[in-house]
Amino acid sequence: MASKVALSRAAPPSPPQQAAADSARMRREVRDLRAELSNRDRMLTSAPTRKFRILVLDGGGMRGVITARLLARLERKCPGFLAQADMIVGTSTGALCTAQLARGDTPEDLERVYRKHGPQIFAKPGLLAKLSTIGGLAACQFSNKPLEQAMNDSGFSKMTLGELKKKVLITAFDVDGEPAKGMQGKRNSWSAKFFHNFFGGDGEVRVKDAVLASTAAPTYFPLYNGFCDGGVVANHPVMPAVAQAVHPAYGGQKLDDLVVCVIVVIASRAWEHKRFRMPGSILVYVSAGA
């Protein structure tokens, strides 16, 4: 005779018990979710902010070869130094350095350009030329054709600012207010002009046009497209660089997130370099004077 095995079953929870269990489970899930979110918040706030690195190069004519040598030395000491720069800013001869470095050229490439083309760009005028120009007061001492040829030989004949690999800012000073190639509409005369390739900027302007405008030093070179040397407004373009970087429409960076490296080649020991100090900045300077 087969025996019957009684299977015991747990009694189903009553509706109040089920509601209490569901409520406890939901409280646990909410507690776990809050803990996860709090942990994520701590990770986000403790993570270091990505710094925006700016390299600033001043003017100085043929002293740009010293800038190239300094940059080469920095790159050897700190490999990847130039690659980490988010923005390069230059005035006058610093504009030429800016163009080449932003394209991806090395400091050695830059030095070769100065050594190859420098003697033609800065050929000393003869006595007759000095007398006829009254030392540069009646006419310019140099032609900008050798510099334009150097830019063409270096591959900048058609390249635009928008085609450069890094963000740039190149200073100039607008004298005549007439529209230049790649720019729309009439400009304000006797005002600073900052060529840049940020959104809404001068991306369609040729690199060589910006450089030739920035290097048109009064009494040395003629005006270029109505512009003269950027040194008229900012020979050491630190402040324009910072202003561009924090401008909401362009760089959009926070001031505390900027790291600025200023390469300065000066012609006098009396230069008050401390006035260009700012938190987070790196100042590299050398006196080229006696």
Tab-separated table of C-alpha atoms in Angstrom:
chain	number	residue	atom	x	y	z
A	1	MET	CA	0.000	0.000	0.000
A	2	ALA	CA	1.568	3.192	-1.156
A	3	SER	CA	1.999	5.823	1.460
A	4	LYS	CA	1.133	9.366	0.718
A	5	VAL	CA	3.818	11.948	1.245
A	6	ALA	CA	2.472	15.243	2.276
A	7	LEU	CA	4.367	18.170	0.782
A	8	SER	CA	4.421	21.195	3.031
A	9	ARG	CA	4.101	24.560	1.381
A	10	ALA	CA	4.740	27.954	2.902
A	11	ALA	CA	1.686	30.008	3.211
A	12	PRO	CA	1.636	32.938	0.763
A	13	PRO	CA	2.312	36.289	2.430
A	14	SER	CA	-0.622	38.379	3.240
A	15	PRO	CA	-1.074	41.609	1.276
A	16	PRO	CA	0.312	43.749	4.150
A	17	GLN	CA	3.416	41.524	4.407
A	18	GLN	CA	4.002	41.651	0.642
A	19	ALA	CA	3.706	45.435	0.659
A	20	ALA	CA	6.223	45.679	3.526
A	21	ALA	CA	8.699	43.396	1.700
A	22	ASP	CA	8.390	45.388	-1.524
A	23	SER	CA	8.899	48.624	0.387
A	24	ALA	CA	12.050	47.285	2.081
A	25	ARG	CA	13.451	46.086	-1.254
A	26	MET	CA	12.830	49.471	-2.848
A	27	ARG	CA	14.540	51.244	0.063
A	28	ARG	CA	17.597	49.027	-0.382
A	29	GLU	CA	17.722	49.720	-4.121
A	30	VAL	CA	17.399	53.469	-3.552
A	31	ARG	CA	20.142	53.351	-0.895
A	32	ASP	CA	22.465	51.421	-3.216
A	33	LEU	CA	21.762	53.831	-6.107
A	34	ARG	CA	22.495	56.858	-3.922
A	35	ALA	CA	25.769	55.292	-2.805
A	36	GLU	CA	26.784	54.635	-6.414
A	37	LEU	CA	25.937	58.178	-7.494
A	38	SER	CA	27.790	59.629	-4.520
A	39	ASN	CA	30.841	57.548	-5.404
A	40	ARG	CA	30.707	58.762	-9.015
A	41	ASP	CA	30.435	62.377	-7.838
A	42	ARG	CA	33.533	61.954	-5.671
A	43	MET	CA	35.423	60.465	-8.602
A	44	LEU	CA	34.413	63.317	-10.914
A	45	THR	CA	35.245	66.089	-8.443
A	46	SER	CA	38.564	64.547	-7.464
A	47	ALA	CA	39.695	63.952	-11.072
A	48	PRO	CA	42.252	66.541	-12.231
A	49	THR	CA	40.942	69.128	-14.704
A	50	ARG	CA	42.524	69.078	-18.158
A	51	LYS	CA	44.704	72.148	-18.427
A	52	PHE	CA	44.611	74.365	-21.502
A	53	ARG	CA	48.222	74.956	-22.526
A	54	ILE	CA	49.240	78.106	-24.385
A	55	LEU	CA	52.630	78.811	-25.948
A	56	VAL	CA	53.330	82.532	-26.442
A	57	LEU	CA	56.129	83.757	-28.721
A	58	ASP	CA	57.200	87.399	-28.928
A	59	GLY	CA	58.758	89.452	-31.719
A	60	GLY	CA	62.395	90.222	-32.366
A	61	GLY	CA	63.282	89.848	-36.032
A	62	MET	CA	66.216	87.550	-36.636
A	63	ARG	CA	66.195	86.685	-32.938
A	64	GLY	CA	63.527	84.162	-33.893
A	65	VAL	CA	66.408	81.754	-34.397
A	66	ILE	CA	67.049	82.011	-30.646
A	67	THR	CA	63.392	81.175	-30.025
A	68	ALA	CA	63.815	78.099	-32.224
A	69	ARG	CA	66.898	77.011	-30.270
A	70	LEU	CA	65.138	77.496	-26.926
A	71	LEU	CA	62.148	75.458	-28.091
A	72	ALA	CA	64.423	72.686	-29.346
A	73	ARG	CA	66.112	72.543	-25.964
A	74	LEU	CA	62.781	72.485	-24.110
A	75	GLU	CA	61.565	69.675	-26.351
A	76	ARG	CA	64.678	67.635	-25.577
A	77	LYS	CA	64.285	68.197	-21.844
A	78	CYS	CA	60.516	67.636	-21.893
A	79	PRO	CA	59.598	65.306	-24.778
A	80	GLY	CA	56.104	66.075	-26.060
A	81	PHE	CA	56.237	69.654	-24.784
A	82	LEU	CA	55.125	71.142	-28.112
A	83	ALA	CA	52.612	68.400	-28.861
A	84	GLN	CA	50.759	69.233	-25.633
A	85	ALA	CA	50.264	72.902	-26.575
A	86	ASP	CA	46.596	73.569	-27.325
A	87	MET	CA	47.150	77.085	-28.659
A	88	ILE	CA	50.155	78.974	-30.033
A	89	VAL	CA	50.275	82.763	-30.083
A	90	GLY	CA	52.820	84.946	-31.850
A	91	THR	CA	53.703	88.508	-32.727
A	92	SER	CA	55.937	89.600	-35.618
A	93	THR	CA	58.721	87.032	-35.978
A	94	GLY	CA	56.809	85.033	-33.360
A	95	ALA	CA	53.982	84.815	-35.895
A	96	LEU	CA	56.295	82.993	-38.299
A	97	CYS	CA	57.264	80.603	-35.506
A	98	THR	CA	53.585	80.145	-34.622
A	99	ALA	CA	52.625	79.212	-38.180
A	100	GLN	CA	55.307	76.570	-38.532
A	101	LEU	CA	54.850	75.015	-35.109
A	102	ALA	CA	51.043	74.941	-35.469
A	103	ARG	CA	51.468	73.095	-38.758
A	104	GLY	CA	53.510	70.441	-36.988
A	105	ASP	CA	57.041	71.526	-37.912
A	106	THR	CA	59.848	70.999	-35.408
A	107	PRO	CA	62.021	73.730	-33.857
A	108	GLU	CA	64.857	72.402	-36.010
A	109	ASP	CA	62.735	73.018	-39.127
A	110	LEU	CA	62.088	76.529	-37.877
A	111	GLU	CA	65.761	77.242	-37.315
A	112	ARG	CA	66.589	76.049	-40.835
A	113	VAL	CA	64.109	78.569	-42.267
A	114	TYR	CA	65.774	81.424	-40.388
A	115	ARG	CA	69.268	80.342	-41.371
A	116	LYS	CA	68.322	79.829	-45.014
A	117	HIS	CA	66.177	82.905	-45.588
A	118	GLY	CA	67.251	85.252	-42.782
A	119	PRO	CA	70.179	86.835	-44.658
A	120	GLN	CA	67.845	87.773	-47.534
A	121	ILE	CA	64.947	88.907	-45.326
A	122	PHE	CA	67.142	91.076	-43.110
A	123	ALA	CA	69.821	92.058	-45.632
A	124	LYS	CA	71.514	95.202	-44.337
A	125	PRO	CA	70.736	98.202	-46.542
A	126	GLY	CA	73.663	99.966	-48.162
A	127	LEU	CA	74.708	103.524	-47.416
A	128	LEU	CA	72.751	104.899	-50.365
A	129	ALA	CA	69.586	103.143	-49.202
A	130	LYS	CA	70.047	104.464	-45.678
A	131	LEU	CA	70.492	108.000	-46.959
A	132	SER	CA	67.568	107.835	-49.376
A	133	THR	CA	65.213	106.481	-46.716
A	134	ILE	CA	66.652	108.679	-43.938
A	135	GLY	CA	67.242	105.602	-41.856
A	136	GLY	CA	63.763	104.254	-42.500
A	137	LEU	CA	61.884	107.501	-41.810
A	138	ALA	CA	61.135	108.391	-45.440
A	139	ALA	CA	60.679	104.814	-46.697
A	140	CYS	CA	61.031	101.232	-45.512
A	141	GLN	CA	64.513	99.785	-45.156
A	142	PHE	CA	63.572	96.284	-46.330
A	143	SER	CA	61.260	94.665	-48.841
A	144	ASN	CA	58.786	92.029	-47.667
A	145	LYS	CA	59.258	90.019	-50.867
A	146	PRO	CA	62.036	87.780	-49.455
A	147	LEU	CA	59.833	86.934	-46.457
A	148	GLU	CA	56.892	86.170	-48.729
A	149	GLN	CA	59.151	83.950	-50.821
A	150	ALA	CA	60.325	82.186	-47.661
A	151	MET	CA	56.688	81.518	-46.736
A	152	ASN	CA	55.974	80.146	-50.209
A	153	ASP	CA	59.075	77.940	-50.135
A	154	SER	CA	57.996	76.621	-46.736
A	155	GLY	CA	54.647	75.446	-48.130
A	156	PHE	CA	52.426	78.326	-47.002
A	157	SER	CA	51.544	79.741	-50.414
A	158	LYS	CA	47.907	78.579	-50.197
A	159	MET	CA	47.483	77.094	-46.705
A	160	THR	CA	44.820	78.790	-44.578
A	161	LEU	CA	44.688	79.299	-40.835
A	162	GLY	CA	41.874	76.788	-40.675
A	163	GLU	CA	44.165	74.079	-42.031
A	164	LEU	CA	46.671	74.362	-39.190
A	165	LYS	CA	46.723	71.525	-36.662
A	166	LYS	CA	46.546	73.761	-33.588
A	167	LYS	CA	44.633	76.809	-32.525
A	168	VAL	CA	46.571	80.008	-33.183
A	169	LEU	CA	46.358	83.718	-32.573
A	170	ILE	CA	48.520	86.132	-34.590
A	171	THR	CA	48.603	89.829	-33.772
A	172	ALA	CA	48.589	92.741	-36.225
A	173	PHE	CA	47.506	96.369	-36.343
A	174	ASP	CA	44.975	97.627	-38.878
A	175	VAL	CA	45.961	100.960	-40.383
A	176	ASP	CA	43.713	101.593	-43.399
A	177	GLY	CA	40.506	99.703	-42.553
A	178	GLU	CA	40.128	98.254	-46.041
A	179	PRO	CA	38.964	94.625	-46.443
A	180	ALA	CA	41.728	92.066	-46.974
A	181	LYS	CA	41.630	88.809	-48.899
A	182	GLY	CA	39.691	86.197	-46.968
A	183	MET	CA	37.962	88.819	-44.820
A	184	GLN	CA	34.462	90.155	-45.395
A	185	GLY	CA	33.399	93.785	-45.119
A	186	LYS	CA	35.180	96.944	-44.136
A	187	ARG	CA	37.348	96.839	-41.018
A	188	ASN	CA	37.934	99.431	-38.334
A	189	SER	CA	41.072	101.397	-39.098
A	190	TRP	CA	43.672	102.120	-36.433
A	191	SER	CA	42.698	99.146	-34.324
A	192	ALA	CA	44.192	95.882	-33.182
A	193	LYS	CA	43.595	92.811	-35.322
A	194	PHE	CA	43.975	89.308	-33.942
A	195	PHE	CA	43.968	86.642	-36.641
A	196	HIS	CA	42.774	83.317	-35.236
A	197	ASN	CA	41.335	79.997	-36.352
A	198	PHE	CA	38.750	79.458	-33.633
A	199	PHE	CA	35.148	78.959	-34.713
A	200	GLY	CA	33.844	82.118	-36.351
A	201	GLY	CA	37.348	83.498	-36.821
A	202	ASP	CA	39.734	83.881	-39.744
A	203	GLY	CA	39.966	80.272	-40.864
A	204	GLU	CA	39.759	81.257	-44.544
A	205	VAL	CA	42.661	83.735	-44.320
A	206	ARG	CA	45.937	82.439	-45.746
A	207	VAL	CA	48.627	81.769	-43.182
A	208	LYS	CA	51.189	83.815	-45.052
A	209	ASP	CA	48.837	86.824	-45.182
A	210	ALA	CA	48.479	86.786	-41.397
A	211	VAL	CA	52.232	86.350	-40.896
A	212	LEU	CA	53.187	89.078	-43.376
A	213	ALA	CA	50.708	91.424	-41.696
A	214	SER	CA	52.126	90.668	-38.254
A	215	THR	CA	55.740	91.152	-39.394
A	216	ALA	CA	55.271	94.496	-41.206
A	217	ALA	CA	57.357	96.433	-38.681
A	218	PRO	CA	57.176	100.212	-39.201
A	219	THR	CA	60.300	101.729	-40.847
A	220	TYR	CA	61.559	98.199	-41.592
A	221	PHE	CA	58.898	96.625	-43.850
A	222	PRO	CA	56.015	98.152	-45.852
A	223	LEU	CA	52.393	97.716	-44.838
A	224	TYR	CA	50.834	94.448	-45.909
A	225	ASN	CA	47.151	94.547	-46.920
A	226	GLY	CA	46.805	97.660	-44.775
A	227	PHE	CA	48.273	96.026	-41.669
A	228	CYS	CA	51.450	96.763	-39.779
A	229	ASP	CA	53.435	94.800	-37.199
A	230	GLY	CA	51.551	93.217	-34.300
A	231	GLY	CA	54.191	94.632	-31.975
A	232	VAL	CA	52.412	97.989	-32.315
A	233	VAL	CA	49.636	96.582	-30.129
A	234	ALA	CA	51.196	93.568	-28.370
A	235	ASN	CA	54.863	92.739	-28.805
A	236	HIS	CA	54.502	90.280	-25.911
A	237	PRO	CA	51.002	88.902	-26.664
A	238	VAL	CA	50.335	87.306	-23.290
A	239	MET	CA	47.152	89.229	-22.517
A	240	PRO	CA	45.585	88.676	-25.978
A	241	ALA	CA	46.378	84.969	-25.600
A	242	VAL	CA	44.661	84.745	-22.216
A	243	ALA	CA	41.702	86.850	-23.362
A	244	GLN	CA	41.183	84.597	-26.390
A	245	ALA	CA	41.405	81.435	-24.306
A	246	VAL	CA	38.795	82.523	-21.737
A	247	HIS	CA	36.438	84.235	-24.216
A	248	PRO	CA	33.117	82.315	-24.101
A	249	ALA	CA	32.734	82.451	-27.890
A	250	TYR	CA	36.221	81.157	-28.638
A	251	GLY	CA	38.391	79.305	-26.113
A	252	GLY	CA	35.735	79.027	-23.411
A	253	GLN	CA	38.335	78.087	-20.788
A	254	LYS	CA	38.490	78.938	-17.097
A	255	LEU	CA	41.346	81.198	-16.044
A	256	ASP	CA	42.458	78.700	-13.382
A	257	ASP	CA	42.775	75.997	-16.055
A	258	LEU	CA	45.319	77.905	-18.175
A	259	VAL	CA	49.004	77.065	-18.294
A	260	VAL	CA	50.938	79.714	-20.232
A	261	CYS	CA	54.514	79.303	-21.427
A	262	VAL	CA	56.033	82.591	-22.595
A	263	ILE	CA	59.182	82.484	-24.722
A	264	VAL	CA	60.728	85.948	-24.655
A	265	VAL	CA	63.869	87.058	-26.475
A	266	ILE	CA	64.653	90.552	-25.222
A	267	ALA	CA	67.085	93.179	-26.422
A	268	SER	CA	67.827	94.747	-23.060
A	269	ARG	CA	68.640	93.591	-19.545
A	270	ALA	CA	66.363	96.321	-18.219
A	271	TRP	CA	63.170	94.599	-19.382
A	272	GLU	CA	60.763	94.189	-16.468
A	273	HIS	CA	59.793	90.589	-17.111
A	274	LYS	CA	58.001	90.171	-13.772
A	275	ARG	CA	54.996	92.165	-14.981
A	276	PHE	CA	54.073	89.273	-17.292
A	277	ARG	CA	53.870	86.767	-14.439
A	278	MET	CA	50.519	85.115	-13.815
A	279	PRO	CA	49.426	82.078	-11.765
A	280	GLY	CA	50.264	78.867	-13.577
A	281	SER	CA	52.540	80.580	-16.083
A	282	ILE	CA	56.023	79.538	-17.191
A	283	LEU	CA	58.377	82.291	-18.309
A	284	VAL	CA	61.434	81.489	-20.418
A	285	TYR	CA	63.465	84.508	-21.420
A	286	VAL	CA	66.931	85.342	-22.639
A	287	SER	CA	68.632	88.691	-23.083
A	288	ALA	CA	69.959	89.269	-26.562
A	289	GLY	CA	71.378	92.662	-25.629
A	290	ALA	CA	74.764	93.700	-24.294
